[in-house]
mmCIF file of C-alpha atoms in Angstrom:
data_model
loop_
_atom_site.group_PDB
_atom_site.id
_atom_site.type_symbol
_atom_site.label_atom_id
_atom_site.label_comp_id
_atom_site.label_asym_id
_atom_site.label_seq_id
_atom_site.Cartn_x
_atom_site.Cartn_y
_atom_site.Cartn_z
ATOM 1 C CA UNK J 1 247.288 367.227 233.751
ATOM 2 C CA UNK J 2 247.653 366.950 237.508
ATOM 3 C CA UNK J 3 249.608 363.736 236.985
ATOM 4 C CA UNK J 4 252.651 364.765 239.097
ATOM 5 C CA UNK J 5 250.346 365.608 242.044
ATOM 6 C CA UNK J 6 248.678 362.221 241.724
ATOM 7 C CA UNK J 7 252.046 360.493 241.568
ATOM 8 C CA UNK J 8 253.167 362.287 244.700
ATOM 9 C CA UNK J 9 249.981 361.135 246.456
ATOM 10 C CA UNK J 10 250.724 357.552 245.462
ATOM 11 C CA UNK J 11 254.291 357.888 246.718
ATOM 12 C CA UNK J 12 253.129 359.397 250.020
ATOM 13 C CA UNK J 13 250.610 356.599 250.509
ATOM 14 C CA UNK J 14 253.315 354.005 249.807
ATOM 15 C CA UNK J 15 255.753 355.703 252.206
ATOM 16 C CA UNK J 16 253.144 355.721 254.991
ATOM 17 C CA UNK J 17 252.248 352.085 254.307
ATOM 18 C CA UNK J 18 255.923 351.019 254.440
ATOM 19 C CA UNK J 19 256.576 353.029 257.622
ATOM 20 C CA UNK J 20 253.471 351.542 259.259
ATOM 21 C CA UNK J 21 254.625 348.057 258.233
ATOM 22 C CA UNK J 22 258.022 348.578 259.878
ATOM 23 C CA UNK J 23 256.411 349.796 263.106
ATOM 24 C CA UNK J 24 253.753 347.034 263.184
ATOM 25 C CA UNK J 25 256.442 344.439 262.451
ATOM 26 C CA UNK J 26 258.511 345.687 265.371
ATOM 27 C CA UNK J 27 255.831 346.472 267.991
ATOM 28 C CA UNK J 28 252.692 344.557 266.991
ATOM 29 C CA UNK J 29 249.295 346.222 266.599
ATOM 30 C CA UNK J 30 248.720 347.273 270.222
ATOM 31 C CA UNK J 31 252.277 348.559 270.639
ATOM 32 C CA UNK J 32 252.374 350.632 267.435
ATOM 33 C CA UNK J 33 251.518 354.308 267.936
ATOM 34 C CA UNK J 34 250.349 356.579 265.127
ATOM 35 C CA UNK J 35 252.975 359.134 266.179
ATOM 36 C CA UNK J 36 255.770 356.636 265.716
ATOM 37 C CA UNK J 37 254.438 355.759 262.264
ATOM 38 C CA UNK J 38 254.241 359.438 261.263
ATOM 39 C CA UNK J 39 257.788 360.029 262.504
ATOM 40 C CA UNK J 40 259.086 357.018 260.567
ATOM 41 C CA UNK J 41 257.238 358.121 257.403
ATOM 42 C CA UNK J 42 258.360 361.738 257.812
ATOM 43 C CA UNK J 43 254.828 362.942 257.139
ATOM 44 C CA UNK J 44 251.907 364.673 258.858
ATOM 45 C CA UNK J 45 248.784 363.319 260.518
ATOM 46 C CA UNK J 46 246.764 365.138 257.827
ATOM 47 C CA UNK J 47 248.537 363.214 255.055
ATOM 48 C CA UNK J 48 247.991 359.945 256.865
ATOM 49 C CA UNK J 49 244.292 360.497 257.487
ATOM 50 C CA UNK J 50 243.847 361.546 253.856
ATOM 51 C CA UNK J 51 244.920 358.021 252.817
ATOM 52 C CA UNK J 52 243.871 355.891 255.794
ATOM 53 C CA UNK J 53 240.918 356.450 258.090
ATOM 54 C CA UNK J 54 242.574 355.197 261.288
ATOM 55 C CA UNK J 55 245.332 353.027 262.729
ATOM 56 C CA UNK J 56 243.012 350.092 262.124
ATOM 57 C CA UNK J 57 242.517 351.110 258.497
ATOM 58 C CA UNK J 58 246.286 351.322 258.114
ATOM 59 C CA UNK J 59 246.750 347.865 259.655
ATOM 60 C CA UNK J 60 244.122 346.384 257.345
ATOM 61 C CA UNK J 61 245.879 347.948 254.338
ATOM 62 C CA UNK J 62 249.181 346.400 255.499
ATOM 63 C CA UNK J 63 247.540 342.985 255.863
ATOM 64 C CA UNK J 64 245.927 343.347 252.439
ATOM 65 C CA UNK J 65 249.233 344.290 250.786
ATOM 66 C CA UNK J 66 250.821 340.856 251.349
ATOM 67 C CA UNK J 67 250.144 339.484 247.845
ATOM 68 C CA UNK J 68 251.618 342.571 246.116
ATOM 69 C CA UNK J 69 255.010 341.649 247.613
ATOM 70 C CA UNK J 70 254.974 338.321 245.755
ATOM 71 C CA UNK J 71 252.540 338.019 242.865
ATOM 72 C CA UNK J 72 254.337 340.500 240.535
ATOM 73 C CA UNK J 73 257.482 338.338 240.752
ATOM 74 C CA UNK J 74 255.845 335.220 239.275
ATOM 75 C CA UNK J 75 256.117 333.977 235.713
ATOM 76 C CA UNK J 76 255.014 330.332 235.958
ATOM 77 C CA UNK J 77 251.638 328.568 235.689
ATOM 78 C CA UNK J 78 249.606 325.906 237.479
ATOM 79 C CA UNK J 79 251.242 323.825 240.185
ATOM 80 C CA UNK J 80 254.698 325.301 239.510
ATOM 81 C CA UNK J 81 253.214 328.757 240.134
ATOM 82 C CA UNK J 82 251.841 327.620 243.503
ATOM 83 C CA UNK J 83 255.235 326.202 244.467
ATOM 84 C CA UNK J 84 256.909 329.454 243.333
ATOM 85 C CA UNK J 85 254.501 331.575 245.419
ATOM 86 C CA UNK J 86 255.479 329.718 248.592
ATOM 87 C CA UNK J 87 259.187 329.766 247.701
ATOM 88 C CA UNK J 88 259.269 333.526 246.994
ATOM 89 C CA UNK J 89 257.133 334.132 250.114
ATOM 90 C CA UNK J 90 259.719 332.326 252.239
ATOM 91 C CA UNK J 91 262.465 334.675 251.030
ATOM 92 C CA UNK J 92 260.412 337.873 251.059
ATOM 93 C CA UNK J 93 259.337 337.184 254.647
ATOM 94 C CA UNK J 94 263.003 337.424 255.629
ATOM 95 C CA UNK J 95 263.482 340.850 254.031
ATOM 96 C CA UNK J 96 260.240 342.690 253.229
ATOM 97 C CA UNK J 97 258.742 344.531 256.237
ATOM 98 C CA UNK J 98 255.426 344.950 254.401
ATOM 99 C CA UNK J 99 254.982 341.179 254.149
ATOM 100 C CA UNK J 100 256.364 340.530 257.625
ATOM 101 C CA UNK J 101 254.030 343.045 259.257
ATOM 102 C CA UNK J 102 251.056 341.681 257.323
ATOM 103 C CA UNK J 103 251.816 338.199 258.612
ATOM 104 C CA UNK J 104 252.331 339.398 262.198
ATOM 105 C CA UNK J 105 249.056 341.368 262.208
ATOM 106 C CA UNK J 106 247.173 338.415 260.711
ATOM 107 C CA UNK J 107 248.469 335.904 263.276
ATOM 108 C CA UNK J 108 248.140 338.093 266.386
ATOM 109 C CA UNK J 109 244.985 337.335 268.314
ATOM 110 C CA UNK J 110 244.163 341.048 268.600
ATOM 111 C CA UNK J 111 240.708 342.492 267.991
ATOM 112 C CA UNK J 112 241.930 343.071 264.463
ATOM 113 C CA UNK J 113 242.266 339.438 263.456
ATOM 114 C CA UNK J 114 239.838 338.300 260.793
ATOM 115 C CA UNK J 115 239.686 335.870 257.920
ATOM 116 C CA UNK J 116 240.326 338.318 255.048
ATOM 117 C CA UNK J 117 244.025 337.804 254.354
ATOM 118 C CA UNK J 118 243.784 334.018 254.865
ATOM 119 C CA UNK J 119 240.889 333.765 252.454
ATOM 120 C CA UNK J 120 242.660 335.999 249.910
ATOM 121 C CA UNK J 121 245.804 333.866 249.962
ATOM 122 C CA UNK J 122 243.697 330.723 249.632
ATOM 123 C CA UNK J 123 241.954 332.251 246.603
ATOM 124 C CA UNK J 124 245.255 333.122 244.922
ATOM 125 C CA UNK J 125 246.506 329.580 245.493
ATOM 126 C CA UNK J 126 243.216 327.942 244.471
ATOM 127 C CA UNK J 127 243.410 329.846 241.161
ATOM 128 C CA UNK J 128 246.801 328.207 240.488
ATOM 129 C CA UNK J 129 245.365 324.796 241.340
ATOM 130 C CA UNK J 130 242.342 325.261 239.062
ATOM 131 C CA UNK J 131 244.769 325.957 236.193
ATOM 132 C CA UNK J 132 246.804 322.917 237.308
ATOM 133 C CA UNK J 133 243.640 320.825 237.262
ATOM 134 C CA UNK J 134 242.692 322.037 233.755
ATOM 135 C CA UNK J 135 246.205 321.121 232.579
ATOM 136 C CA UNK J 136 245.811 317.592 233.994
ATOM 137 C CA UNK J 137 248.525 318.121 236.601
ATOM 138 C CA UNK J 138 246.474 316.996 239.623
ATOM 139 C CA UNK J 139 245.520 313.540 240.792
ATOM 140 C CA UNK J 140 241.846 312.594 240.560
ATOM 141 C CA UNK J 141 239.878 313.775 243.588
ATOM 142 C CA UNK J 142 242.248 316.578 244.612
ATOM 143 C CA UNK J 143 240.074 319.603 245.404
ATOM 144 C CA UNK J 144 241.756 322.921 244.445
ATOM 145 C CA UNK J 145 240.033 324.955 247.181
ATOM 146 C CA UNK J 146 240.667 322.492 250.027
ATOM 147 C CA UNK J 147 244.257 321.954 248.946
ATOM 148 C CA UNK J 148 244.862 325.698 248.675
ATOM 149 C CA UNK J 149 243.513 326.215 252.205
ATOM 150 C CA UNK J 150 245.809 323.493 253.505
ATOM 151 C CA UNK J 151 248.858 325.128 251.900
ATOM 152 C CA UNK J 152 247.906 328.463 253.515
ATOM 153 C CA UNK J 153 247.535 326.704 256.880
ATOM 154 C CA UNK J 154 250.859 324.911 256.546
ATOM 155 C CA UNK J 155 252.696 328.106 255.518
ATOM 156 C CA UNK J 156 251.100 330.043 258.385
ATOM 157 C CA UNK J 157 252.306 327.551 260.970
ATOM 158 C CA UNK J 158 255.631 327.047 259.223
ATOM 159 C CA UNK J 159 256.612 330.679 259.501
ATOM 160 C CA UNK J 160 255.774 330.649 263.237
ATOM 161 C CA UNK J 161 257.803 327.465 263.794
ATOM 162 C CA UNK J 162 260.725 328.817 261.779
ATOM 163 C CA UNK J 163 260.471 332.185 263.504
ATOM 164 C CA UNK J 164 260.662 330.797 267.075
ATOM 165 C CA UNK J 165 263.382 328.246 266.280
ATOM 166 C CA UNK J 166 265.720 330.019 263.806
ATOM 167 C CA UNK J 167 264.451 333.593 263.364
ATOM 168 C CA UNK J 168 263.085 332.475 259.948
ATOM 169 C CA UNK J 169 266.535 331.535 258.619
ATOM 170 C CA UNK J 170 265.404 328.010 257.670
ATOM 171 C CA UNK J 171 262.032 329.019 256.212
ATOM 172 C CA UNK J 172 262.962 328.346 252.541
ATOM 173 C CA UNK J 173 264.254 324.898 253.525
ATOM 174 C CA UNK J 174 260.971 324.140 255.325
ATOM 175 C CA UNK J 175 259.018 325.113 252.202
ATOM 176 C CA UNK J 176 261.099 322.645 250.175
ATOM 177 C CA UNK J 177 260.356 319.887 252.705
ATOM 178 C CA UNK J 178 256.628 320.653 252.586
ATOM 179 C CA UNK J 179 256.514 320.137 248.837
ATOM 180 C CA UNK J 180 258.456 316.883 249.016
ATOM 181 C CA UNK J 181 255.814 315.614 251.453
ATOM 182 C CA UNK J 182 252.799 317.072 249.637
ATOM 183 C CA UNK J 183 253.469 316.683 245.910
ATOM 184 C CA UNK J 184 253.029 312.872 245.835
ATOM 185 C CA UNK J 185 249.508 313.250 247.296
ATOM 186 C CA UNK J 186 248.513 316.060 244.924
ATOM 187 C CA UNK J 187 250.161 315.750 241.514
ATOM 188 C CA UNK J 188 250.300 313.027 238.855
ATOM 189 C CA UNK J 189 253.728 311.296 238.761
ATOM 190 C CA UNK J 190 255.038 313.090 235.657
ATOM 191 C CA UNK J 191 254.285 316.457 237.262
ATOM 192 C CA UNK J 192 255.831 315.422 240.594
ATOM 193 C CA UNK J 193 258.975 314.618 238.612
ATOM 194 C CA UNK J 194 259.136 317.878 236.649
ATOM 195 C CA UNK J 195 258.013 320.383 239.297
ATOM 196 C CA UNK J 196 261.017 322.376 240.479
ATOM 197 C CA UNK J 197 261.201 322.866 244.229
ATOM 198 C CA UNK J 198 264.385 324.748 244.840
ATOM 199 C CA UNK J 199 265.477 328.018 246.380
ATOM 200 C CA UNK J 200 267.682 328.576 243.335
ATOM 201 C CA UNK J 201 264.566 329.126 241.153
ATOM 202 C CA UNK J 202 263.915 332.347 243.002
ATOM 203 C CA UNK J 203 265.439 335.531 241.606
ATOM 204 C CA UNK J 204 264.407 338.419 243.792
ATOM 205 C CA UNK J 205 264.810 341.999 242.596
ATOM 206 C CA UNK J 206 266.881 344.448 244.622
ATOM 207 C CA UNK J 207 264.499 345.842 247.175
ATOM 208 C CA UNK J 208 263.840 349.481 248.017
ATOM 209 C CA UNK J 209 263.904 348.640 251.712
ATOM 210 C CA UNK J 210 267.348 347.014 251.625
ATOM 211 C CA UNK I 1 251.876 310.010 306.054
ATOM 212 C CA UNK I 2 251.063 313.566 305.003
ATOM 213 C CA UNK I 3 249.490 312.146 301.836
ATOM 214 C CA UNK I 4 246.187 314.089 302.118
ATOM 215 C CA UNK I 5 248.096 317.366 302.455
ATOM 216 C CA UNK I 6 250.136 316.496 299.359
ATOM 217 C CA UNK I 7 246.979 315.626 297.460
ATOM 218 C CA UNK I 8 245.415 318.937 298.415
ATOM 219 C CA UNK I 9 248.530 320.720 297.155
ATOM 220 C CA UNK I 10 248.266 318.905 293.819
ATOM 221 C CA UNK I 11 244.570 319.829 293.586
ATOM 222 C CA UNK I 12 245.296 323.471 294.397
ATOM 223 C CA UNK I 13 248.046 323.590 291.780
ATOM 224 C CA UNK I 14 245.677 322.074 289.205
ATOM 225 C CA UNK I 15 242.888 324.532 290.123
ATOM 226 C CA UNK I 16 245.241 327.499 289.707
ATOM 227 C CA UNK I 17 246.557 326.137 286.396
ATOM 228 C CA UNK I 18 242.995 325.660 285.038
ATOM 229 C CA UNK I 19 241.886 329.121 286.237
ATOM 230 C CA UNK I 20 244.967 330.687 284.660
ATOM 231 C CA UNK I 21 244.257 328.820 281.426
ATOM 232 C CA UNK I 22 240.708 330.197 281.276
ATOM 233 C CA UNK I 23 241.916 333.748 281.856
ATOM 234 C CA UNK I 24 244.829 333.499 279.358
ATOM 235 C CA UNK I 25 242.478 331.941 276.805
ATOM 236 C CA UNK I 26 240.076 334.846 277.179
ATOM 237 C CA UNK I 27 242.445 337.830 277.556
ATOM 238 C CA UNK I 28 245.827 336.736 276.165
ATOM 239 C CA UNK I 29 249.048 337.073 278.140
ATOM 240 C CA UNK I 30 249.237 340.869 278.398
ATOM 241 C CA UNK I 31 245.535 341.198 279.267
ATOM 242 C CA UNK I 32 245.489 338.543 282.006
ATOM 243 C CA UNK I 33 245.951 339.921 285.523
ATOM 244 C CA UNK I 34 247.119 337.802 288.458
ATOM 245 C CA UNK I 35 244.176 339.116 290.491
ATOM 246 C CA UNK I 36 241.689 337.844 287.968
ATOM 247 C CA UNK I 37 243.375 334.433 287.986
ATOM 248 C CA UNK I 38 243.284 334.277 291.816
ATOM 249 C CA UNK I 39 239.607 335.261 291.831
ATOM 250 C CA UNK I 40 238.780 332.589 289.251
ATOM 251 C CA UNK I 41 240.748 329.945 291.182
ATOM 252 C CA UNK I 42 239.249 331.015 294.503
ATOM 253 C CA UNK I 43 242.698 330.994 296.096
ATOM 254 C CA UNK I 44 245.268 333.351 297.606
ATOM 255 C CA UNK I 45 248.385 334.964 296.188
ATOM 256 C CA UNK I 46 250.403 332.943 298.706
ATOM 257 C CA UNK I 47 249.070 329.652 297.352
ATOM 258 C CA UNK I 48 249.791 330.749 293.800
ATOM 259 C CA UNK I 49 253.347 331.864 294.474
ATOM 260 C CA UNK I 50 253.985 328.608 296.348
ATOM 261 C CA UNK I 51 253.359 326.717 293.086
ATOM 262 C CA UNK I 52 254.363 329.247 290.411
ATOM 263 C CA UNK I 53 257.047 331.899 290.641
ATOM 264 C CA UNK I 54 255.271 334.555 288.606
ATOM 265 C CA UNK I 55 252.632 335.206 285.949
ATOM 266 C CA UNK I 56 255.273 334.217 283.417
ATOM 267 C CA UNK I 57 255.941 330.940 285.266
ATOM 268 C CA UNK I 58 252.224 330.257 285.250
ATOM 269 C CA UNK I 59 251.981 330.950 281.524
ATOM 270 C CA UNK I 60 254.915 328.646 280.807
ATOM 271 C CA UNK I 61 253.257 325.896 282.867
ATOM 272 C CA UNK I 62 250.037 326.358 280.848
ATOM 273 C CA UNK I 63 251.974 326.134 277.583
ATOM 274 C CA UNK I 64 253.818 323.048 278.839
ATOM 275 C CA UNK I 65 250.575 321.319 279.862
ATOM 276 C CA UNK I 66 249.303 320.946 276.271
ATOM 277 C CA UNK I 67 250.393 317.313 275.789
ATOM 278 C CA UNK I 68 248.758 316.164 279.060
ATOM 279 C CA UNK I 69 245.350 317.087 277.565
ATOM 280 C CA UNK I 70 245.887 314.555 274.758
ATOM 281 C CA UNK I 71 248.564 311.927 275.312
ATOM 282 C CA UNK I 72 246.723 310.022 278.122
ATOM 283 C CA UNK I 73 243.799 309.438 275.728
ATOM 284 C CA UNK I 74 245.844 307.497 273.165
ATOM 285 C CA UNK I 75 245.983 303.729 272.766
ATOM 286 C CA UNK I 76 247.405 303.286 269.254
ATOM 287 C CA UNK I 77 250.952 302.966 267.884
ATOM 288 C CA UNK I 78 253.088 304.295 265.050
ATOM 289 C CA UNK I 79 251.468 306.312 262.275
ATOM 290 C CA UNK I 80 247.949 305.647 263.595
ATOM 291 C CA UNK I 81 249.011 307.173 266.911
ATOM 292 C CA UNK I 82 250.232 310.315 265.158
ATOM 293 C CA UNK I 83 246.926 310.596 263.277
ATOM 294 C CA UNK I 84 245.026 310.061 266.566
ATOM 295 C CA UNK I 85 247.033 312.785 268.341
ATOM 296 C CA UNK I 86 245.998 315.344 265.727
ATOM 297 C CA UNK I 87 242.386 314.136 265.689
ATOM 298 C CA UNK I 88 241.993 314.275 269.493
ATOM 299 C CA UNK I 89 243.797 317.634 269.532
ATOM 300 C CA UNK I 90 241.237 319.042 267.085
ATOM 301 C CA UNK I 91 238.385 318.110 269.435
ATOM 302 C CA UNK I 92 240.101 319.052 272.694
ATOM 303 C CA UNK I 93 240.944 322.476 271.282
ATOM 304 C CA UNK I 94 237.213 323.138 271.005
ATOM 305 C CA UNK I 95 236.522 322.295 274.658
ATOM 306 C CA UNK I 96 239.617 322.234 276.889
ATOM 307 C CA UNK I 97 240.684 325.709 278.112
ATOM 308 C CA UNK I 98 244.081 324.341 279.180
ATOM 309 C CA UNK I 99 244.907 323.317 275.620
ATOM 310 C CA UNK I 100 243.317 326.406 274.095
ATOM 311 C CA UNK I 101 245.257 328.774 276.356
ATOM 312 C CA UNK I 102 248.493 326.889 275.687
ATOM 313 C CA UNK I 103 247.985 327.305 271.963
ATOM 314 C CA UNK I 104 247.070 330.992 272.279
ATOM 315 C CA UNK I 105 250.123 331.756 274.429
ATOM 316 C CA UNK I 106 252.393 329.853 272.055
ATOM 317 C CA UNK I 107 251.150 331.664 268.927
ATOM 318 C CA UNK I 108 251.028 335.194 270.372
ATOM 319 C CA UNK I 109 254.084 337.201 269.429
ATOM 320 C CA UNK I 110 254.510 338.387 273.037
ATOM 321 C CA UNK I 111 257.850 338.443 274.852
ATOM 322 C CA UNK I 112 256.838 335.026 276.125
ATOM 323 C CA UNK I 113 256.942 333.222 272.809
ATOM 324 C CA UNK I 114 259.672 330.645 272.506
ATOM 325 C CA UNK I 115 260.292 327.335 270.803
ATOM 326 C CA UNK I 116 259.654 325.022 273.779
ATOM 327 C CA UNK I 117 256.103 323.867 273.151
ATOM 328 C CA UNK I 118 256.670 323.554 269.387
ATOM 329 C CA UNK I 119 259.767 321.450 269.914
ATOM 330 C CA UNK I 120 257.988 319.291 272.536
ATOM 331 C CA UNK I 121 255.087 318.551 270.201
ATOM 332 C CA UNK I 122 257.514 317.761 267.391
ATOM 333 C CA UNK I 123 259.342 315.333 269.704
ATOM 334 C CA UNK I 124 256.099 313.549 270.682
ATOM 335 C CA UNK I 125 255.170 313.217 267.001
ATOM 336 C CA UNK I 126 258.675 312.190 265.930
ATOM 337 C CA UNK I 127 258.563 309.376 268.519
ATOM 338 C CA UNK I 128 255.413 308.020 266.807
ATOM 339 C CA UNK I 129 257.117 308.236 263.424
ATOM 340 C CA UNK I 130 260.246 306.434 264.640
ATOM 341 C CA UNK I 131 257.989 303.560 265.762
ATOM 342 C CA UNK I 132 256.189 303.762 262.414
ATOM 343 C CA UNK I 133 259.544 303.577 260.644
ATOM 344 C CA UNK I 134 260.635 300.545 262.700
ATOM 345 C CA UNK I 135 257.340 298.844 261.810
ATOM 346 C CA UNK I 136 257.968 299.465 258.091
ATOM 347 C CA UNK I 137 255.021 301.839 257.784
ATOM 348 C CA UNK I 138 256.926 304.725 256.164
ATOM 349 C CA UNK I 139 258.138 305.182 252.614
ATOM 350 C CA UNK I 140 261.875 305.120 252.053
ATOM 351 C CA UNK I 141 263.478 308.499 252.649
ATOM 352 C CA UNK I 142 260.769 309.897 254.950
ATOM 353 C CA UNK I 143 262.550 311.551 257.867
ATOM 354 C CA UNK I 144 260.629 311.197 261.178
ATOM 355 C CA UNK I 145 261.908 314.477 262.660
ATOM 356 C CA UNK I 146 261.301 316.618 259.555
ATOM 357 C CA UNK I 147 257.888 315.092 258.990
ATOM 358 C CA UNK I 148 256.931 315.607 262.653
ATOM 359 C CA UNK I 149 257.928 319.265 262.448
ATOM 360 C CA UNK I 150 255.830 319.706 259.322
ATOM 361 C CA UNK I 151 252.759 318.200 261.035
ATOM 362 C CA UNK I 152 253.245 320.603 263.979
ATOM 363 C CA UNK I 153 253.529 323.501 261.525
ATOM 364 C CA UNK I 154 250.422 322.456 259.596
ATOM 365 C CA UNK I 155 248.373 321.990 262.794
ATOM 366 C CA UNK I 156 249.534 325.360 264.129
ATOM 367 C CA UNK I 157 248.376 327.180 261.022
ATOM 368 C CA UNK I 158 245.266 325.051 260.674
ATOM 369 C CA UNK I 159 243.911 326.037 264.055
ATOM 370 C CA UNK I 160 244.452 329.728 263.239
ATOM 371 C CA UNK I 161 242.708 329.353 259.857
ATOM 372 C CA UNK I 162 239.831 327.409 261.410
ATOM 373 C CA UNK I 163 239.607 329.871 264.294
ATOM 374 C CA UNK I 164 239.283 332.985 262.107
ATOM 375 C CA UNK I 165 236.893 331.386 259.605
ATOM 376 C CA UNK I 166 234.599 329.153 261.710
ATOM 377 C CA UNK I 167 235.541 329.641 265.390
ATOM 378 C CA UNK I 168 237.276 326.215 265.211
ATOM 379 C CA UNK I 169 234.059 324.373 264.303
ATOM 380 C CA UNK I 170 235.600 322.779 261.191
ATOM 381 C CA UNK I 171 238.975 321.927 262.771
ATOM 382 C CA UNK I 172 238.410 318.126 262.892
ATOM 383 C CA UNK I 173 237.396 318.192 259.227
ATOM 384 C CA UNK I 174 240.569 320.097 258.330
ATOM 385 C CA UNK I 175 242.658 317.476 260.147
ATOM 386 C CA UNK I 176 241.009 314.760 258.051
ATOM 387 C CA UNK I 177 241.826 316.671 254.854
ATOM 388 C CA UNK I 178 245.451 317.097 255.931
ATOM 389 C CA UNK I 179 245.921 313.359 256.297
ATOM 390 C CA UNK I 180 244.308 312.619 252.941
ATOM 391 C CA UNK I 181 246.858 314.964 251.354
ATOM 392 C CA UNK I 182 249.841 313.819 253.432
ATOM 393 C CA UNK I 183 249.526 310.055 253.849
ATOM 394 C CA UNK I 184 250.347 309.187 250.214
ATOM 395 C CA UNK I 185 253.679 311.021 250.519
ATOM 396 C CA UNK I 186 254.570 309.451 253.870
ATOM 397 C CA UNK I 187 253.238 305.901 254.224
ATOM 398 C CA UNK I 188 253.588 302.718 252.186
ATOM 399 C CA UNK I 189 250.373 301.908 250.255
ATOM 400 C CA UNK I 190 249.132 299.160 252.626
ATOM 401 C CA UNK I 191 249.417 301.538 255.571
ATOM 402 C CA UNK I 192 247.724 304.385 253.671
ATOM 403 C CA UNK I 193 244.834 301.971 253.105
ATOM 404 C CA UNK I 194 244.510 300.772 256.706
ATOM 405 C CA UNK I 195 245.169 304.006 258.618
ATOM 406 C CA UNK I 196 241.892 305.291 260.025
ATOM 407 C CA UNK I 197 241.369 309.026 259.621
ATOM 408 C CA UNK I 198 237.967 309.721 261.054
ATOM 409 C CA UNK I 199 236.451 311.833 263.811
ATOM 410 C CA UNK I 200 234.448 308.759 264.870
ATOM 411 C CA UNK I 201 237.654 307.056 266.135
ATOM 412 C CA UNK I 202 237.859 309.640 268.883
ATOM 413 C CA UNK I 203 236.111 308.823 272.164
ATOM 414 C CA UNK I 204 236.684 311.681 274.564
ATOM 415 C CA UNK I 205 235.995 311.262 278.257
ATOM 416 C CA UNK I 206 233.515 313.524 280.008
ATOM 417 C CA UNK I 207 235.499 316.565 280.938
ATOM 418 C CA UNK I 208 235.736 318.269 284.323
ATOM 419 C CA UNK I 209 235.457 321.654 282.644
ATOM 420 C CA UNK I 210 232.206 320.843 280.823
#
C-alpha cells in the first residue's frame, strides 16, 4: 500500500525540479531565488526541502538530470547511438528547460561549477564507443574515452556558439557538420558510409513542457 | 612632437586593460568593481574614463584583445598556422590574464555575452583555411568557414572541460588529441603526415605578467 502517496511524492519532486530548471534557465544560478522557484512550482518550502537540501542541491539535481532528457529516447547501438545522442540533444536543448538549465548551470563559472556533468556525459558517450570498438566500427588507435571527451567538449562549445549567434536555431545543423568532420578520423570507411547523420532520424515525443 | 605623451597614454591604456583583465578573470563581470580595477592599475577614474567609456566598454576591450595575445607569435601558414594558433592559445590560456579574462567574459551568460569574439576567432581561423585551400592542403568539399567555426566551438568547450577537470593543466594535450581526430577529415594525406601537432613547436616569449 502507500503507493499513491509515493507517486504523489515523485510527482511533486518532478514539478519542483522542472520549476527550478525554468528559473535557473532564465536567471542563472545567482539570480534564481528559492521563492521564485516555489511560486513557479506552486508548492511550499517544506515540500522543497523534503526533496532537496538547498538551492545548491536543487541546482546539482538539475545538472544531473541532463541525460534523462535524452537517453530514454535512444534505440540504436555503437557509433550510431553516439551520433543519435548528439542529434537528439541538439533538438532537446531548444525545447526542454531541464536540459537547458543543466547546460547553463554547468557552463557558468559560478561557485557551483564542477566536473560531474561533463564526466557523466563523457562516460555515457565512451560506453557507446566501447560497443562501437567491439563491433569493429572504429579505426585502429581510436581511444573511446579520449574521443568521448572530445565530443563532449565540442558539443559544449557548439551550443555556446549557436546560442550567441542564432539563439540555438542552427544547433542541429552544427551537429551534422561536426560528424562530417569527425567520422573520417574515427570510423572505418564502411561505417562512415552507413552512419546516418540527419535531423530527420530524430523523432521526439510530445513534451509535457510544450 | 608630443610622442612621449602619446606613448604614456598607450602605456596607461595597456596597464588599465591588464588590471581589468586580472580582476575580471578572478571575479567575473558582475563581481568586478571599477574601484578594484583602478586600485590594481594604480590609476585614477579620470584616466580610465579617458580610455574606456564604462565597465562594459572595458570588458568588451578585454574580450576583443584575445587575438593580440596569440597572433603576433605566429610564423606559419595555412593549416599549420591554424594548428599553431590553437596550440599557442592552450599555453597562453594558462598564463596570460588578458586571454583568460577574455575567455571567461565570453563564456559567462551575463548580459554582456555576444557573438563578437566568437565570430572574430572564426574569421582568423577561416583566413588560415582559405590559404590552406589555395595551397591544396584541404580535402575536396571542406568548407573553410564551417570548419573554422567548428574549431572555435571545440576549443571553447575544451577549455571549459579542461578547466573543471584539471584547472587547464591538460589543455595542450587536449588540443593535440583534437587535431589527431580532425586532421584526417580535413586535410589531404600528405598534409596530415607533415602537419606538426606538438607542444614542443611552441616557443613562448617571456611574459610581462610572469
